[in-house]
mmCIF file of C-alpha atoms in Angstrom:
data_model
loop_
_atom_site.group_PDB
_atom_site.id
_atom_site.type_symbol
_atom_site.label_atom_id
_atom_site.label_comp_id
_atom_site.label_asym_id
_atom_site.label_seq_id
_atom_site.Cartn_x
_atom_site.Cartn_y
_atom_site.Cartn_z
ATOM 1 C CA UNK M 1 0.000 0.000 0.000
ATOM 2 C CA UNK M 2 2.138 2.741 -1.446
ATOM 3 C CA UNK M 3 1.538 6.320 -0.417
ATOM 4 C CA UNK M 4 2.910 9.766 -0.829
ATOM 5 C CA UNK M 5 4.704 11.188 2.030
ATOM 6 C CA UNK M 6 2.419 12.495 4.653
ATOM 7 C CA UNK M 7 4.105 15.380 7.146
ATOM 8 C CA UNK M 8 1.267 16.943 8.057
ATOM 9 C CA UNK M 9 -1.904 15.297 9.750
ATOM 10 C CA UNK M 10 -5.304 14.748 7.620
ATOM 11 C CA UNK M 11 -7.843 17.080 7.747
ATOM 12 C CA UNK M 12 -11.745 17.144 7.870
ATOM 13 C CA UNK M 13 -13.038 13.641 7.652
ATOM 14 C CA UNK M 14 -9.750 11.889 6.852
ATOM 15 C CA UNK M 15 -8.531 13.338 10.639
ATOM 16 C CA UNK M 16 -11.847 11.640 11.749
ATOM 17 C CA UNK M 17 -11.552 8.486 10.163
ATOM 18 C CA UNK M 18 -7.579 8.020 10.920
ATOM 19 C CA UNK M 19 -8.196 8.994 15.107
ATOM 20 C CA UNK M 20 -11.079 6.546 15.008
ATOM 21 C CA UNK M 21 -9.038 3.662 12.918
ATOM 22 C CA UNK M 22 -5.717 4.368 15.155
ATOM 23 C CA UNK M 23 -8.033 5.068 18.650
ATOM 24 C CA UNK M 24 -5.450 8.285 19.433
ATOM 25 C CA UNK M 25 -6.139 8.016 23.090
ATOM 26 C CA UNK M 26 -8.500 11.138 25.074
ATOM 27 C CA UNK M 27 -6.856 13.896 27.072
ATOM 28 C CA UNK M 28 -7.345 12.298 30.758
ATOM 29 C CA UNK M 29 -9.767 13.489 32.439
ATOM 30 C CA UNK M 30 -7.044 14.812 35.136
ATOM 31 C CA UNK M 31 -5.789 17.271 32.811
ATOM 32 C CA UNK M 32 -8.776 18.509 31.979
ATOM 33 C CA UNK M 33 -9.420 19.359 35.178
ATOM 34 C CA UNK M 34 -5.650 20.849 36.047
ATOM 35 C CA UNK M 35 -6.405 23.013 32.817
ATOM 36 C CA UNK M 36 -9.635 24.378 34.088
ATOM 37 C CA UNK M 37 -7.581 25.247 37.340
ATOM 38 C CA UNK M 38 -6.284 28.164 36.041
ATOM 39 C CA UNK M 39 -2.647 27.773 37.611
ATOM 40 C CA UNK M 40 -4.339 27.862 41.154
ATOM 41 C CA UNK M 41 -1.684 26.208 42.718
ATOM 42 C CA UNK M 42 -4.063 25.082 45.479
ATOM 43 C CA UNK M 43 -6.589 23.891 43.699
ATOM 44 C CA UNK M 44 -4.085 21.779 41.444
ATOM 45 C CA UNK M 45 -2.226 19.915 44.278
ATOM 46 C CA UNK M 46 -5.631 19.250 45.273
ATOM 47 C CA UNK M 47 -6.695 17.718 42.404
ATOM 48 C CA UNK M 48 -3.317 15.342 42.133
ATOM 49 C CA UNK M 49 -3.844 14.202 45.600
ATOM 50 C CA UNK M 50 -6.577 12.628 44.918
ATOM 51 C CA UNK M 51 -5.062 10.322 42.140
ATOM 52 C CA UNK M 52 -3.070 8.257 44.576
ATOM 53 C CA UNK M 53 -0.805 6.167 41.987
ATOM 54 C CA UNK M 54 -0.568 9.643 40.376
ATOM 55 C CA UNK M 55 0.599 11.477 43.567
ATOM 56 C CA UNK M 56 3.430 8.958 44.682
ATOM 57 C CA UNK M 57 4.681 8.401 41.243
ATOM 58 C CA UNK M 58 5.400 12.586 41.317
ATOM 59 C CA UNK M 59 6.706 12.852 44.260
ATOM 60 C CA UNK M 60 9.343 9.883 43.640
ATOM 61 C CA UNK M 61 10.325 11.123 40.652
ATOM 62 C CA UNK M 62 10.885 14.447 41.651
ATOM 63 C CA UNK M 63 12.821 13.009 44.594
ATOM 64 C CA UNK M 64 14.883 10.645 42.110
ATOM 65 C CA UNK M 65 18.757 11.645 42.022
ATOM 66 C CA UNK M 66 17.793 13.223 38.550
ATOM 67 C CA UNK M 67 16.424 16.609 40.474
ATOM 68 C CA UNK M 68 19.320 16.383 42.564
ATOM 69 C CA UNK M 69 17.258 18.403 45.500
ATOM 70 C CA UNK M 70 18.891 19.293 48.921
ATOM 71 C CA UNK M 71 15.516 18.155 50.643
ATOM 72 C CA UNK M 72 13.039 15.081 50.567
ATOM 73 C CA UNK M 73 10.030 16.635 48.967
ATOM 74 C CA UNK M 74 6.656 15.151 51.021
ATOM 75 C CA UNK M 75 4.307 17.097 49.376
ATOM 76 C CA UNK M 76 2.878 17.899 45.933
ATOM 77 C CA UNK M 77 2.347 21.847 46.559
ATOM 78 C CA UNK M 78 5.715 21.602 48.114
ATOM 79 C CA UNK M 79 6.727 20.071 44.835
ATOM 80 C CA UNK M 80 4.933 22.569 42.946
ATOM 81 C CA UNK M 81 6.222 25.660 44.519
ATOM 82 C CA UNK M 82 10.336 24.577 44.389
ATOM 83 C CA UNK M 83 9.974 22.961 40.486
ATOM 84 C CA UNK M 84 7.243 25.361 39.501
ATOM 85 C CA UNK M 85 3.382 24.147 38.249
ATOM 86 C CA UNK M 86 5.074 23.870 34.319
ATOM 87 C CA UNK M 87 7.678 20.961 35.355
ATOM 88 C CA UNK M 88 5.025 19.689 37.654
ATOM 89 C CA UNK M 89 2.561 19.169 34.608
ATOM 90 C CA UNK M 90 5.047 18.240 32.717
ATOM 91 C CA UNK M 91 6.048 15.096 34.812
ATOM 92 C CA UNK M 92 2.049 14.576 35.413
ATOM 93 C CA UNK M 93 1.665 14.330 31.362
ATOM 94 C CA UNK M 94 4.247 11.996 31.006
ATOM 95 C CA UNK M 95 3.169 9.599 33.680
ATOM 96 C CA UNK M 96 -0.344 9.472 32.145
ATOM 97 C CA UNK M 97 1.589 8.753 28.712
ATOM 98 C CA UNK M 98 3.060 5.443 29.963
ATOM 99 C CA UNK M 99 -0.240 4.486 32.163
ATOM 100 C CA UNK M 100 -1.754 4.765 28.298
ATOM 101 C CA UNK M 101 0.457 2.718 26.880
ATOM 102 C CA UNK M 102 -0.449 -0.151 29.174
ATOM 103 C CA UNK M 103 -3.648 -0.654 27.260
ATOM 104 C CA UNK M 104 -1.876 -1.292 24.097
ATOM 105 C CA UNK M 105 -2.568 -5.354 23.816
ATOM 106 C CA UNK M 106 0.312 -8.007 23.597
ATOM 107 C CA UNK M 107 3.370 -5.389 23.436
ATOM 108 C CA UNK M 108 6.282 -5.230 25.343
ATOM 109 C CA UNK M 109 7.438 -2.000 25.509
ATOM 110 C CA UNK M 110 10.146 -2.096 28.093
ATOM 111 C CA UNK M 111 12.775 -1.227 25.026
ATOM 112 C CA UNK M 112 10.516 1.440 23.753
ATOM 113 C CA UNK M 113 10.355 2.958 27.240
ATOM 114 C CA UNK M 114 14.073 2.762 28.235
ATOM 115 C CA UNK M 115 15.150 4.248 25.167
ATOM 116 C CA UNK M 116 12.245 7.247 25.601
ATOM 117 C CA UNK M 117 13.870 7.957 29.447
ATOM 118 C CA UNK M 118 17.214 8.211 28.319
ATOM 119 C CA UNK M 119 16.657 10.340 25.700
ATOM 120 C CA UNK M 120 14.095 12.648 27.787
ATOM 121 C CA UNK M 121 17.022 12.636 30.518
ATOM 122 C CA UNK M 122 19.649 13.062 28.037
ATOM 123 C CA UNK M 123 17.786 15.818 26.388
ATOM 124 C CA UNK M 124 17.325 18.110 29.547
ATOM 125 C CA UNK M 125 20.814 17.499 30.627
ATOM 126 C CA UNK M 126 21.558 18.573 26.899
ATOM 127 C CA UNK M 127 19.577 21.725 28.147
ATOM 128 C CA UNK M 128 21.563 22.558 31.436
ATOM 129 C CA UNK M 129 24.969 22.376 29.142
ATOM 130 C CA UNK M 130 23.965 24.548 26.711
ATOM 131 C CA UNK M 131 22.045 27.026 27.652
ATOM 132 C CA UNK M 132 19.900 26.486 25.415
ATOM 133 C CA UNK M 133 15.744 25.877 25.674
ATOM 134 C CA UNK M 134 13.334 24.513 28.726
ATOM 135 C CA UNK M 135 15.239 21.459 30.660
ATOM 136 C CA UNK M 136 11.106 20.725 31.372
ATOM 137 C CA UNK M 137 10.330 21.266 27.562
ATOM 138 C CA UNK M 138 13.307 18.851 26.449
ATOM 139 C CA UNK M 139 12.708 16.275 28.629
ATOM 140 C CA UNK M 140 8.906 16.316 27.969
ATOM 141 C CA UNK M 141 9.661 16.193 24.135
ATOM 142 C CA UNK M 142 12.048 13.177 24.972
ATOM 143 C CA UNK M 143 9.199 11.228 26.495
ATOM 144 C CA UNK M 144 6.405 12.054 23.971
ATOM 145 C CA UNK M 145 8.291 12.508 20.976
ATOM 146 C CA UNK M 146 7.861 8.505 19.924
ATOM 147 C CA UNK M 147 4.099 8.233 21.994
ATOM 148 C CA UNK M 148 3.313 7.052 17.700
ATOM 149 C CA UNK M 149 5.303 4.139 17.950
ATOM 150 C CA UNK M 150 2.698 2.258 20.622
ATOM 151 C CA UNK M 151 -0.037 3.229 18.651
ATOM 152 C CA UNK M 152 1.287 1.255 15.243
ATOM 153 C CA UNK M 153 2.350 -1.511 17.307
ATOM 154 C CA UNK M 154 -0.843 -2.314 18.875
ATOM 155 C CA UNK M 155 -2.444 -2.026 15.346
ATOM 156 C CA UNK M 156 0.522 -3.630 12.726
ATOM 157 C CA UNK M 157 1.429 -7.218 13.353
ATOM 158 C CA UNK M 158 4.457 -6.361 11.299
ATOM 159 C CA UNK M 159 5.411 -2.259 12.919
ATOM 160 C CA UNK M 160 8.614 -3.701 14.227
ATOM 161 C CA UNK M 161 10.234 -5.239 10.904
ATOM 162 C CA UNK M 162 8.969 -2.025 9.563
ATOM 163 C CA UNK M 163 10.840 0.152 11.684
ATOM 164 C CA UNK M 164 13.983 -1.511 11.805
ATOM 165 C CA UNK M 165 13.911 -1.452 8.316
ATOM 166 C CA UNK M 166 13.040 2.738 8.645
ATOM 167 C CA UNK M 167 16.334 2.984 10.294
ATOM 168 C CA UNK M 168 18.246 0.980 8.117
ATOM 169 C CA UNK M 169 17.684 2.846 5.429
ATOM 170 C CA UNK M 170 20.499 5.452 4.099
ATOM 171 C CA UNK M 171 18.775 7.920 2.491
ATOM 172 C CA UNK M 172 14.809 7.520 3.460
ATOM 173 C CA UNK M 173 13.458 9.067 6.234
ATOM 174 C CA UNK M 174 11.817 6.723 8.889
ATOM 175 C CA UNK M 175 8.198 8.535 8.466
ATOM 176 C CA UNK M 176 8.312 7.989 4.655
ATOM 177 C CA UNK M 177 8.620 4.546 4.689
ATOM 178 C CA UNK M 178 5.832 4.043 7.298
ATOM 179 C CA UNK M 179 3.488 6.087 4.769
ATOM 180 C CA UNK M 180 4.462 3.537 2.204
ATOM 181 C CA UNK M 181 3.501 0.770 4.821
ATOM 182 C CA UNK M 182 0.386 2.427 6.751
ATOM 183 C CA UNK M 183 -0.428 5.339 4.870
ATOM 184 C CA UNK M 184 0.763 7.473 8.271
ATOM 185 C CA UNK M 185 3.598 7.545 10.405
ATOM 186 C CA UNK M 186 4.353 7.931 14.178
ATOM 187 C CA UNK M 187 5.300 11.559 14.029
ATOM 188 C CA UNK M 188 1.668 12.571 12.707
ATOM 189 C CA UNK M 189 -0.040 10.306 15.187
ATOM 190 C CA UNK M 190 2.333 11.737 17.863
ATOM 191 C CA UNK M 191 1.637 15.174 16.295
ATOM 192 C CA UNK M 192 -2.423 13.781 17.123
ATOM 193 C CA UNK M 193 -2.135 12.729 20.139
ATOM 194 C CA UNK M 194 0.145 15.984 21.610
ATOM 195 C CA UNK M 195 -2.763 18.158 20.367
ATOM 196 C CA UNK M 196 -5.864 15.821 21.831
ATOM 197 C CA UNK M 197 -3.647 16.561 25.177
ATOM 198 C CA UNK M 198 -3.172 19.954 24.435
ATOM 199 C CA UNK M 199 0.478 20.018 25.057
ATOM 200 C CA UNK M 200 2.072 23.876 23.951
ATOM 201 C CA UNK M 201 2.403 24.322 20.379
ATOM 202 C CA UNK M 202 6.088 24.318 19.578
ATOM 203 C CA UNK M 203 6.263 20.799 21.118
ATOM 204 C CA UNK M 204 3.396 19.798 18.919
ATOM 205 C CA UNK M 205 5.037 21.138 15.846
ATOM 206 C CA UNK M 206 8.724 19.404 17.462
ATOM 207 C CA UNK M 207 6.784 15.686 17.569
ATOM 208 C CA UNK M 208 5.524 16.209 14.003
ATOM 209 C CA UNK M 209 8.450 17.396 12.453
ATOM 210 C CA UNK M 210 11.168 15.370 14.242
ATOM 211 C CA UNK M 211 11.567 13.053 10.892
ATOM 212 C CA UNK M 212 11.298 15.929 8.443
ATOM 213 C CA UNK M 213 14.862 16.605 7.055
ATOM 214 C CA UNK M 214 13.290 19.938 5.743
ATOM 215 C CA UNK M 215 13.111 21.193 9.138
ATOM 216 C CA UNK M 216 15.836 19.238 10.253
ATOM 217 C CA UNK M 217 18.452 20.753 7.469
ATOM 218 C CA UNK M 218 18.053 24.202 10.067
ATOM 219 C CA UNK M 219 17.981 25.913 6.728
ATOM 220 C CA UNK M 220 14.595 27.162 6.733
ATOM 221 C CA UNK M 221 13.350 30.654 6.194
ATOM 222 C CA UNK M 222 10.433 30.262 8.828
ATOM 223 C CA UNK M 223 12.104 29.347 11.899
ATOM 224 C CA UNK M 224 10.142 28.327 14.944
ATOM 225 C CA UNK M 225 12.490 29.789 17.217
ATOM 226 C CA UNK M 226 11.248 27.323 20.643
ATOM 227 C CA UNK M 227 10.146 24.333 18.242
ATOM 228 C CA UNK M 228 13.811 24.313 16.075
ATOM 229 C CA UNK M 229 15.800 24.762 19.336
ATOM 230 C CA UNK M 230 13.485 21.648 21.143
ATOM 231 C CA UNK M 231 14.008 19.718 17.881
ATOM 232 C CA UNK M 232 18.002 19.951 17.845
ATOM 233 C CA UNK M 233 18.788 19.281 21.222
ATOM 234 C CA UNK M 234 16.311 16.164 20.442
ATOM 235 C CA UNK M 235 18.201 15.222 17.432
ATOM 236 C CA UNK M 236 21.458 15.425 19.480
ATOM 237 C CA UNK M 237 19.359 13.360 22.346
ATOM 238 C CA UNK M 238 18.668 10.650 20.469
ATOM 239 C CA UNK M 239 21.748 9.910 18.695
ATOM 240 C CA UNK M 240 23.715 9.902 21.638
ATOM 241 C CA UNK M 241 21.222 7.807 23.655
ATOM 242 C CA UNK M 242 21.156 5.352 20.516
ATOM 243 C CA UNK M 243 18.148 5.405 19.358
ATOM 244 C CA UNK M 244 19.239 3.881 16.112
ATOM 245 C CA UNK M 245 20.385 0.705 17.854
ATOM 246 C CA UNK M 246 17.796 -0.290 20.514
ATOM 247 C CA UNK M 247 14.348 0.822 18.533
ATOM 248 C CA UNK M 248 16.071 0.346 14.895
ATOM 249 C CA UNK M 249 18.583 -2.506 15.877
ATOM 250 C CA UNK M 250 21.086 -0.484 13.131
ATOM 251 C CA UNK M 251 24.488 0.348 14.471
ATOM 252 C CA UNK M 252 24.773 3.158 12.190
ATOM 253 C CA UNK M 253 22.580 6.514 12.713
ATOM 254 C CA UNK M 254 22.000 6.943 8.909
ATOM 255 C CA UNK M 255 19.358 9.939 10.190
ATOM 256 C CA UNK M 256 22.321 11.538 12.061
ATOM 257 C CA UNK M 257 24.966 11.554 9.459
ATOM 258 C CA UNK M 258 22.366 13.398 7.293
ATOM 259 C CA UNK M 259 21.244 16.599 9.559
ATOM 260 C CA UNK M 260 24.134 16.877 11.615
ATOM 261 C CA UNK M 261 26.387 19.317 9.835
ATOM 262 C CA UNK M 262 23.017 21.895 10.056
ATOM 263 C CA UNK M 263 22.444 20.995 13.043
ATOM 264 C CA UNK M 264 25.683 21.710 14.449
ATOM 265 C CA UNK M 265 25.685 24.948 12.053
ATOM 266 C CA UNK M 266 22.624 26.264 14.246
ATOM 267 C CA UNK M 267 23.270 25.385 17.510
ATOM 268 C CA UNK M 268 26.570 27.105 16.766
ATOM 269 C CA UNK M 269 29.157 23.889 17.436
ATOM 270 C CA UNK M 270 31.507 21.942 16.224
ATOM 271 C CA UNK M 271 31.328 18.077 16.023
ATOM 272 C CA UNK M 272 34.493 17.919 17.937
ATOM 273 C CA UNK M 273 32.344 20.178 20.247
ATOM 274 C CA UNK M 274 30.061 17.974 19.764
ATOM 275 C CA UNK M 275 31.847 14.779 21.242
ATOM 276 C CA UNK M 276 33.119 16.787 24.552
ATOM 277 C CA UNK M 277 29.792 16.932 25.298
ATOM 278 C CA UNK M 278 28.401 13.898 24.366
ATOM 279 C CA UNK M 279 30.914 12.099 27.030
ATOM 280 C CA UNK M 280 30.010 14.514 29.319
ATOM 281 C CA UNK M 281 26.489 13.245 29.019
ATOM 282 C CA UNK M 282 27.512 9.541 28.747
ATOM 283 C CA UNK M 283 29.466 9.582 32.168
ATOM 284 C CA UNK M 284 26.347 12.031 34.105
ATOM 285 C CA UNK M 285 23.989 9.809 33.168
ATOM 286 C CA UNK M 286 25.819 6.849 32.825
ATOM 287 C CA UNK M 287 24.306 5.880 29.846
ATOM 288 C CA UNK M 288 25.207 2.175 28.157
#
């Protein structure tokens, strides 16, 4: 089933009938409702407290050696008022992300998972070096960036050949050869399900376009000044987490070796820069 590429999500019916056949999961409920709070920092903690699993899987994250806090945090409006109500939602959306993926049937997505927290941590410690973006923004775009990939596995028998044949390809991007396959790709269904939860715009636009080497050449005219910056230090993210090797099962980064020159061109570094960097992140992390 052949198809031409497809960047940008359907529109009119065709967005109907491909959220219906692809079941892009609601906004919880729980958002909604921290939303309609209004940034009432109050009224939020209250509403988290009341989601138990919710709660303690906040609080022990933000109390993970990751935050590296002076002080055991017992509280969520503690937690609010230190990280601030935009890290706290952050966190809150991407704990609801992997309690979605549960209901995907017959998966195992422990690989799919590791690789999306090392490139979320990666990507905010990417942040902190550089100086460049939101550490909450990059590590949020780390975790949802891929939230497509579930969604074609619980639906195509045969997603994984298909992907590991994405990233083995030289010259193709990954998204065009899931068009070919599915007729959409897990950057537009990302793209789908980042808008149904109403996350800010620029990561919207980062999750769609994170396969599009027009965007990615950093030679565009239009520059998205908060979605381009999000998108390199993603790129940079995921190649040094590996991406390539534990969702594609390619030793090479084929992807990489195309944008990276631009890349490095906007973010104003060298690849030897580039390296330095990259083993500083290895050894913090203690990634591999």
């Amino acid at each position: 089933m052949a198809s031409p590429a497809i960047d940008q999500p359907p529109e009119g019916a065709e967005l109907d009938k491909l959220i219906h056949s692809y079941s892009i999961p609601p906004q919880p409920h729980i958002l909604n409702d921290i939303q309609n709070a209004n940034d009432d920092l109050g009224r939020i903690a209250g509403i988290i407290v009341k989601d138990v699993a919710l709660s303690s899987g906040l609080l022990q994250t933000i109390n993970s050696p990751y935050y590296c806090l002076a002080n055991h945090i017992t509280s969520i409006q503690q937690a609010a008022v230190l990280l601030g109500l935009k890290a706290v939602k952050n966190i809150i959306n991407c704990q609801l992300l992997q309690a979605e993926s549960g209901n995907y049937q017959n998966k195992n997505l422990s690989d799919f998972w590791q690789s999306a927290t090392d490139v979320a941590n990666t990507a905010a410690t990417l942040v902190n070096i550089l100086g460049f973006g939101s550490t909450d923004e990059a590590y949020a775009l780390g975790l949802f960036h891929n939230c497509g990939i579930p969604i074609l596995m619980s639906k195509h028998a045969d997603y994984q050949n298909t992907m590991q044949s994405a990233y083995n390809s030289d010259n193709t991007r990954i998204t065009q050869i899931e068009n070919e396959h599915y007729c959409t790709n897990h950057a537009v269904l990302g793209y789908l399900v980042s808008r149904t939860w109403k996350l800010p715009e620029h990561l919207r636009i980062a999750i769609r376009d994170h396969h599009n080497f027009d965007r990615l050449s950093f030679k565009r005219n239009d520059y998205d000044t908060e979605a381009d910056t999000l998108l390199a230090i993603l790129k940079m993210a995921e190649h040094i987490s590996h991406v390539h090797s534990i969702l594609g099962k390619d030793q090479q980064d084929n992807e990489w070796n195309i944008i990276k020159n631009g890349l490095f061109n906007f973010m104003g570094i060298s690849e030897p820069d580039f390296i330095d960097i990259s083993d500083g992140v290895i050894e913090k992390l203690n990634l591999y």
